Each structure stands twice: as C-alpha cells, then as structure tokens.
mmCIF file of C-alpha atoms in Angstrom:
data_model
loop_
_atom_site.group_PDB
_atom_site.id
_atom_site.type_symbol
_atom_site.label_atom_id
_atom_site.label_comp_id
_atom_site.label_asym_id
_atom_site.label_seq_id
_atom_site.Cartn_x
_atom_site.Cartn_y
_atom_site.Cartn_z
ATOM 1 C CA MET W 9 -18.552 -16.953 27.490
ATOM 2 C CA THR W 10 -18.712 -18.634 24.077
ATOM 3 C CA SER W 11 -15.677 -19.295 21.893
ATOM 4 C CA ARG W 12 -16.896 -16.673 19.420
ATOM 5 C CA THR W 13 -17.188 -14.053 22.159
ATOM 6 C CA LYS W 14 -13.707 -14.902 23.445
ATOM 7 C CA ALA W 15 -12.304 -14.612 19.920
ATOM 8 C CA LEU W 16 -13.947 -11.206 19.391
ATOM 9 C CA PHE W 17 -12.688 -10.019 22.771
ATOM 10 C CA ALA W 18 -9.150 -11.167 21.907
ATOM 11 C CA LEU W 19 -9.317 -9.348 18.556
ATOM 12 C CA VAL W 20 -10.386 -6.121 20.283
ATOM 13 C CA ILE W 21 -7.434 -6.383 22.707
ATOM 14 C CA VAL W 22 -5.016 -7.062 19.836
ATOM 15 C CA SER W 23 -6.403 -4.078 17.901
ATOM 16 C CA LEU W 24 -5.918 -1.807 20.908
ATOM 17 C CA LEU W 25 -2.332 -2.991 21.350
ATOM 18 C CA TRP W 26 -1.565 -2.759 17.631
ATOM 19 C CA SER W 27 -2.963 0.793 17.417
ATOM 20 C CA SER W 28 0.000 2.087 19.431
ATOM 21 C CA ALA W 29 2.645 0.167 17.438
ATOM 22 C CA ALA W 30 3.448 2.865 14.876
ATOM 23 C CA VAL W 31 3.865 5.585 17.511
ATOM 24 C CA THR W 32 5.980 3.346 19.756
ATOM 25 C CA VAL W 33 8.211 2.188 16.905
ATOM 26 C CA LYS W 34 8.760 5.725 15.570
ATOM 27 C CA THR W 35 9.772 6.808 19.082
ATOM 28 C CA LEU W 36 12.295 3.970 19.359
ATOM 29 C CA PHE W 37 13.798 4.893 15.979
ATOM 30 C CA HIS W 38 15.320 7.992 17.586
ATOM 31 C CA ASN W 39 17.834 5.736 19.342
ATOM 32 C CA PHE W 40 17.822 2.386 17.514
ATOM 33 C CA HIS W 41 17.957 1.072 13.955
ATOM 34 C CA PRO W 42 14.637 -0.446 12.750
ATOM 35 C CA PHE W 43 16.128 -3.939 12.403
ATOM 36 C CA ILE W 44 17.400 -3.880 15.990
ATOM 37 C CA VAL W 45 13.984 -2.731 17.237
ATOM 38 C CA ALA W 46 12.317 -5.553 15.270
ATOM 39 C CA PHE W 47 14.800 -8.135 16.575
ATOM 40 C CA LEU W 48 14.270 -7.055 20.195
ATOM 41 C CA ARG W 49 10.507 -6.959 19.771
ATOM 42 C CA PHE W 50 10.245 -10.487 18.387
ATOM 43 C CA GLY W 51 13.059 -11.850 20.528
ATOM 44 C CA ILE W 52 11.211 -10.777 23.678
ATOM 45 C CA ALA W 53 7.889 -12.026 22.270
ATOM 46 C CA THR W 54 9.451 -15.427 21.526
ATOM 47 C CA ILE W 55 10.794 -15.710 25.078
ATOM 48 C CA VAL W 56 7.385 -14.766 26.525
ATOM 49 C CA LEU W 57 5.737 -17.408 24.314
ATOM 50 C CA LEU W 58 8.153 -20.206 25.272
ATOM 51 C CA PRO W 59 6.331 -21.413 28.444
ATOM 52 C CA PHE W 60 3.225 -22.039 26.320
ATOM 53 C CA THR W 61 5.089 -24.071 23.688
ATOM 54 C CA ARG W 62 6.513 -26.911 25.802
ATOM 55 C CA HIS W 63 4.168 -29.483 24.266
ATOM 56 C CA ILE W 64 4.774 -28.299 20.693
ATOM 57 C CA ARG W 65 7.002 -30.458 18.508
ATOM 58 C CA ILE W 66 7.836 -28.791 15.193
ATOM 59 C CA THR W 67 8.745 -31.500 12.690
ATOM 60 C CA ALA W 68 10.422 -31.087 9.300
ATOM 61 C CA HIS W 69 7.014 -31.598 7.685
ATOM 62 C CA ALA W 70 5.501 -28.872 9.865
ATOM 63 C CA LEU W 71 8.326 -26.499 8.923
ATOM 64 C CA ARG W 72 7.645 -27.103 5.236
ATOM 65 C CA ASP W 73 4.039 -26.059 5.812
ATOM 66 C CA LEU W 74 4.517 -23.245 8.332
ATOM 67 C CA LEU W 75 7.768 -21.605 7.220
ATOM 68 C CA PRO W 76 6.254 -20.066 4.045
ATOM 69 C CA VAL W 77 3.436 -18.678 6.221
ATOM 70 C CA ALA W 78 5.991 -17.234 8.637
ATOM 71 C CA LEU W 79 7.867 -15.547 5.786
ATOM 72 C CA PHE W 80 4.740 -13.597 4.822
ATOM 73 C CA GLY W 81 4.538 -12.413 8.432
ATOM 74 C CA PHE W 82 8.221 -11.487 8.418
ATOM 75 C CA ALA W 83 7.793 -9.530 5.161
ATOM 76 C CA ASN W 84 4.929 -7.607 6.746
ATOM 77 C CA ILE W 85 7.092 -6.592 9.699
ATOM 78 C CA LEU W 86 10.017 -5.706 7.415
ATOM 79 C CA PHE W 87 7.877 -3.408 5.245
ATOM 80 C CA PHE W 88 6.181 -1.943 8.318
ATOM 81 C CA PHE W 89 9.450 -1.040 10.069
ATOM 82 C CA LEU W 90 11.000 0.425 6.924
ATOM 83 C CA GLY W 91 7.853 2.314 5.932
ATOM 84 C CA VAL W 92 6.951 3.786 9.311
ATOM 85 C CA ARG W 93 10.443 5.245 9.481
ATOM 86 C CA THR W 94 9.528 7.865 6.860
ATOM 87 C CA THR W 95 5.737 8.055 6.792
ATOM 88 C CA THR W 96 3.410 9.227 9.561
ATOM 89 C CA ALA W 97 2.012 7.009 12.298
ATOM 90 C CA ASN W 98 -1.457 8.225 11.311
ATOM 91 C CA ALA W 99 -1.072 7.174 7.654
ATOM 92 C CA THR W 100 0.331 3.819 8.798
ATOM 93 C CA ALA W 101 -2.662 3.111 11.032
ATOM 94 C CA ILE W 102 -5.143 4.090 8.323
ATOM 95 C CA LEU W 103 -3.450 1.938 5.689
ATOM 96 C CA TYR W 104 -3.494 -1.082 8.001
ATOM 97 C CA THR W 105 -7.249 -0.718 8.500
ATOM 98 C CA THR W 106 -7.620 -2.029 4.946
ATOM 99 C CA THR W 107 -6.270 -5.464 5.903
ATOM 100 C CA PRO W 108 -9.777 -6.972 6.271
ATOM 101 C CA LEU W 109 -10.640 -5.689 2.796
ATOM 102 C CA LEU W 110 -7.604 -7.360 1.247
ATOM 103 C CA VAL W 111 -8.244 -10.554 3.197
ATOM 104 C CA ALA W 112 -11.814 -10.651 1.859
ATOM 105 C CA ILE W 113 -10.603 -10.333 -1.736
ATOM 106 C CA ILE W 114 -7.778 -12.858 -1.417
ATOM 107 C CA ALA W 115 -9.984 -15.295 0.521
ATOM 108 C CA ARG W 116 -12.542 -15.116 -2.276
ATOM 109 C CA LYS W 117 -9.911 -16.022 -4.871
ATOM 110 C CA THR W 118 -7.947 -18.622 -2.898
ATOM 111 C CA ILE W 119 -10.297 -20.380 -0.477
ATOM 112 C CA GLN W 120 -13.599 -19.445 -2.136
ATOM 113 C CA GLU W 121 -15.094 -17.470 0.737
ATOM 114 C CA LYS W 122 -18.240 -15.695 -0.421
ATOM 115 C CA ILE W 123 -18.439 -11.890 -0.372
ATOM 116 C CA SER W 124 -21.808 -10.132 -0.255
ATOM 117 C CA MET W 125 -22.620 -7.084 -2.390
ATOM 118 C CA GLN W 126 -22.449 -4.906 0.732
ATOM 119 C CA LYS W 127 -18.947 -6.171 1.496
ATOM 120 C CA THR W 128 -17.924 -5.662 -2.126
ATOM 121 C CA LEU W 129 -19.000 -2.008 -1.989
ATOM 122 C CA GLY W 130 -17.105 -1.608 1.290
ATOM 123 C CA ILE W 131 -13.982 -3.087 -0.297
ATOM 124 C CA LEU W 132 -14.153 -0.687 -3.246
ATOM 125 C CA LEU W 133 -14.682 2.306 -0.954
ATOM 126 C CA GLY W 134 -11.799 1.193 1.249
ATOM 127 C CA PHE W 135 -9.379 0.933 -1.670
ATOM 128 C CA VAL W 136 -10.321 4.381 -2.929
ATOM 129 C CA GLY W 137 -9.455 5.691 0.546
ATOM 130 C CA VAL W 138 -6.126 3.847 0.581
ATOM 131 C CA ILE W 139 -5.127 5.221 -2.821
ATOM 132 C CA ILE W 140 -5.961 8.754 -1.689
ATOM 133 C CA ILE W 141 -3.929 8.387 1.523
ATOM 134 C CA ALA W 142 -0.942 6.744 -0.199
ATOM 135 C CA LEU W 143 -0.710 9.400 -2.900
ATOM 136 C CA THR W 144 -1.589 12.499 -0.855
ATOM 137 C CA PRO W 145 2.085 13.590 -0.577
ATOM 138 C CA LEU W 146 2.297 13.832 -4.373
ATOM 139 C CA VAL W 147 -0.948 15.792 -4.600
ATOM 140 C CA GLN W 148 0.232 18.144 -1.865
ATOM 141 C CA ALA W 149 3.351 18.948 -3.914
ATOM 142 C CA GLY W 150 5.879 18.159 -1.241
ATOM 143 C CA LYS W 151 3.751 19.017 1.783
ATOM 144 C CA TYR W 152 4.063 15.773 3.684
ATOM 145 C CA ILE W 153 0.782 15.955 5.545
ATOM 146 C CA GLU W 154 0.152 12.233 5.220
ATOM 147 C CA GLY W 155 3.717 11.039 5.195
ATOM 148 C CA ASP W 156 6.166 10.050 2.511
ATOM 149 C CA VAL W 157 5.087 8.319 -0.727
ATOM 150 C CA VAL W 158 7.817 5.659 -0.532
ATOM 151 C CA GLY W 159 6.978 5.064 3.125
ATOM 152 C CA ASN W 160 3.282 4.742 2.292
ATOM 153 C CA ILE W 161 4.035 2.274 -0.506
ATOM 154 C CA LEU W 162 6.170 0.177 1.872
ATOM 155 C CA ILE W 163 3.350 0.200 4.422
ATOM 156 C CA ALA W 164 0.883 -0.820 1.704
ATOM 157 C CA GLY W 165 3.250 -3.701 0.866
ATOM 158 C CA GLY W 166 3.225 -4.672 4.531
ATOM 159 C CA VAL W 167 -0.573 -4.634 4.555
ATOM 160 C CA PHE W 168 -0.610 -6.957 1.540
ATOM 161 C CA MET W 169 1.889 -9.329 3.176
ATOM 162 C CA TRP W 170 -0.180 -9.393 6.380
ATOM 163 C CA ALA W 171 -3.304 -10.226 4.395
ATOM 164 C CA LEU W 172 -1.447 -13.131 2.770
ATOM 165 C CA TYR W 173 -0.168 -14.239 6.187
ATOM 166 C CA THR W 174 -3.736 -14.238 7.512
ATOM 167 C CA ILE W 175 -5.035 -16.355 4.633
ATOM 168 C CA ARG W 176 -2.112 -18.784 4.711
ATOM 169 C CA SER W 177 -2.445 -19.128 8.494
ATOM 170 C CA ARG W 178 -6.074 -20.062 8.096
ATOM 171 C CA SER W 179 -5.127 -22.623 5.459
ATOM 172 C CA ALA W 180 -2.569 -24.060 7.893
ATOM 173 C CA MET W 181 -5.322 -24.491 10.483
ATOM 174 C CA THR W 182 -7.255 -26.673 8.013
ATOM 175 C CA LYS W 183 -4.214 -28.971 7.882
ATOM 176 C CA GLY W 184 -4.401 -29.546 11.623
ATOM 177 C CA TYR W 185 -1.867 -27.002 12.862
ATOM 178 C CA THR W 186 -2.820 -24.894 15.858
ATOM 179 C CA PRO W 187 -2.638 -21.081 15.954
ATOM 180 C CA LEU W 188 0.061 -21.434 18.640
ATOM 181 C CA GLU W 189 2.238 -23.567 16.365
ATOM 182 C CA ALA W 190 1.904 -21.128 13.469
ATOM 183 C CA THR W 191 2.603 -18.147 15.722
ATOM 184 C CA TYR W 192 5.613 -19.841 17.306
ATOM 185 C CA VAL W 193 7.221 -20.566 13.925
ATOM 186 C CA PHE W 194 6.459 -16.992 12.826
ATOM 187 C CA PHE W 195 8.058 -15.493 15.948
ATOM 188 C CA VAL W 196 11.172 -17.672 15.833
ATOM 189 C CA THR W 197 11.655 -17.153 12.090
ATOM 190 C CA THR W 198 11.231 -13.387 12.368
ATOM 191 C CA THR W 199 13.598 -13.182 15.355
ATOM 192 C CA ILE W 200 16.323 -15.103 13.519
ATOM 193 C CA LEU W 201 15.985 -13.113 10.284
ATOM 194 C CA PHE W 202 16.029 -9.741 12.053
ATOM 195 C CA PHE W 203 19.045 -10.851 14.110
ATOM 196 C CA VAL W 204 20.890 -11.534 10.839
ATOM 197 C CA LEU W 205 19.767 -8.182 9.376
ATOM 198 C CA SER W 206 20.803 -6.398 12.585
ATOM 199 C CA LEU W 207 24.357 -7.654 12.166
#
C-alpha cells in the first residue's frame, strides 16, 4: 500500500468518525456544559496520544511556531461546541463540508497553490450552498428547519478557523515539524484552555 493510499484511507476513517461528532456532542449537552465536554474530549485524546509522543521534544522555538497553529484549532472547536448547541447536527455537518473549498481559496492566497477552473466553479457553488443553509432560518420566518442563525454563524466561524488550521499545519510541515508534533501541541493547548473555561 502506497503512502498516498494510506493517507486517503486515513482521511476516509477520520471523515466517518467526524460525521458522528455533532450528534454525539448534542447528546452530551443534555447533561454537561459544552466546555466540560470539550475538555474531556481533548483530555482523553491527549492521554491516548501520549504513548506515541515519547520521542517528541517540544522546544521554545517549536512552541513559537506551533502554538499559533494550535490556537486556530482551538478556535474551531470553541465555535463548533457553541454553535452546535443551538443549530442542528445536519446543518453543522453540511457547513463543515465546505472546509476543502475554504482551504483551496486560502491556500491559493497564502501558499500559492493553483486552482483549476473546475475547482473554482465548485468553490462558488459550495459557497452559494453554505449561504443558503446559514440563512435558511431567517427565510423560514422563525421555522428553524436548518437550525439557528447564530448557531450557523458560529459553525461557519469554526469552519473558517479549521481551514486556517489546515493551512498553517501544512506550513509547519515545511519547517520540518511532523504532523504528530503539531497535533500534540494542538491537543495539549486545547485541553488546557478548555480546562480553564470549564472552571
């Protein structure tokens, strides 16, 4: 199995796991505050990741490079947990499907990745869909078929933050950092910040 095939397989698994996140989180909100759910989620994830990070040494220089990346990831989770509290799981999932579109646009502007005409048309179509979904509650005059407007806007903010996290993570890789190092700093940072917010 080639590295590309392994990467695609890993992305499919992640997508399957992520697809249930909104439903799971909304269920947990019946008994727990969003910040506590986020803290437990990333606290457990950090503990699970620890055995794989024994050889990692995070220096002050590495923190200067990776901490800003981690903060974009944290902002994504913050917006996601606050937004999904009021909007629907369905609207959340649909809004997050636009992440590749945002990444394509930002990557074009920041790291000069080329976008074909076909991709450009797809991006425009995707954004039209996002606008329709985000504003449906207003059009429906209070009939919250596709969730709450404020919730949808928070989710859209989370999508934007995740796109920035993706681009900044890729930039970090060009500086010699591994995906594991970037993920570890992201997990630890997010766990600490949500612990503080939980208090």
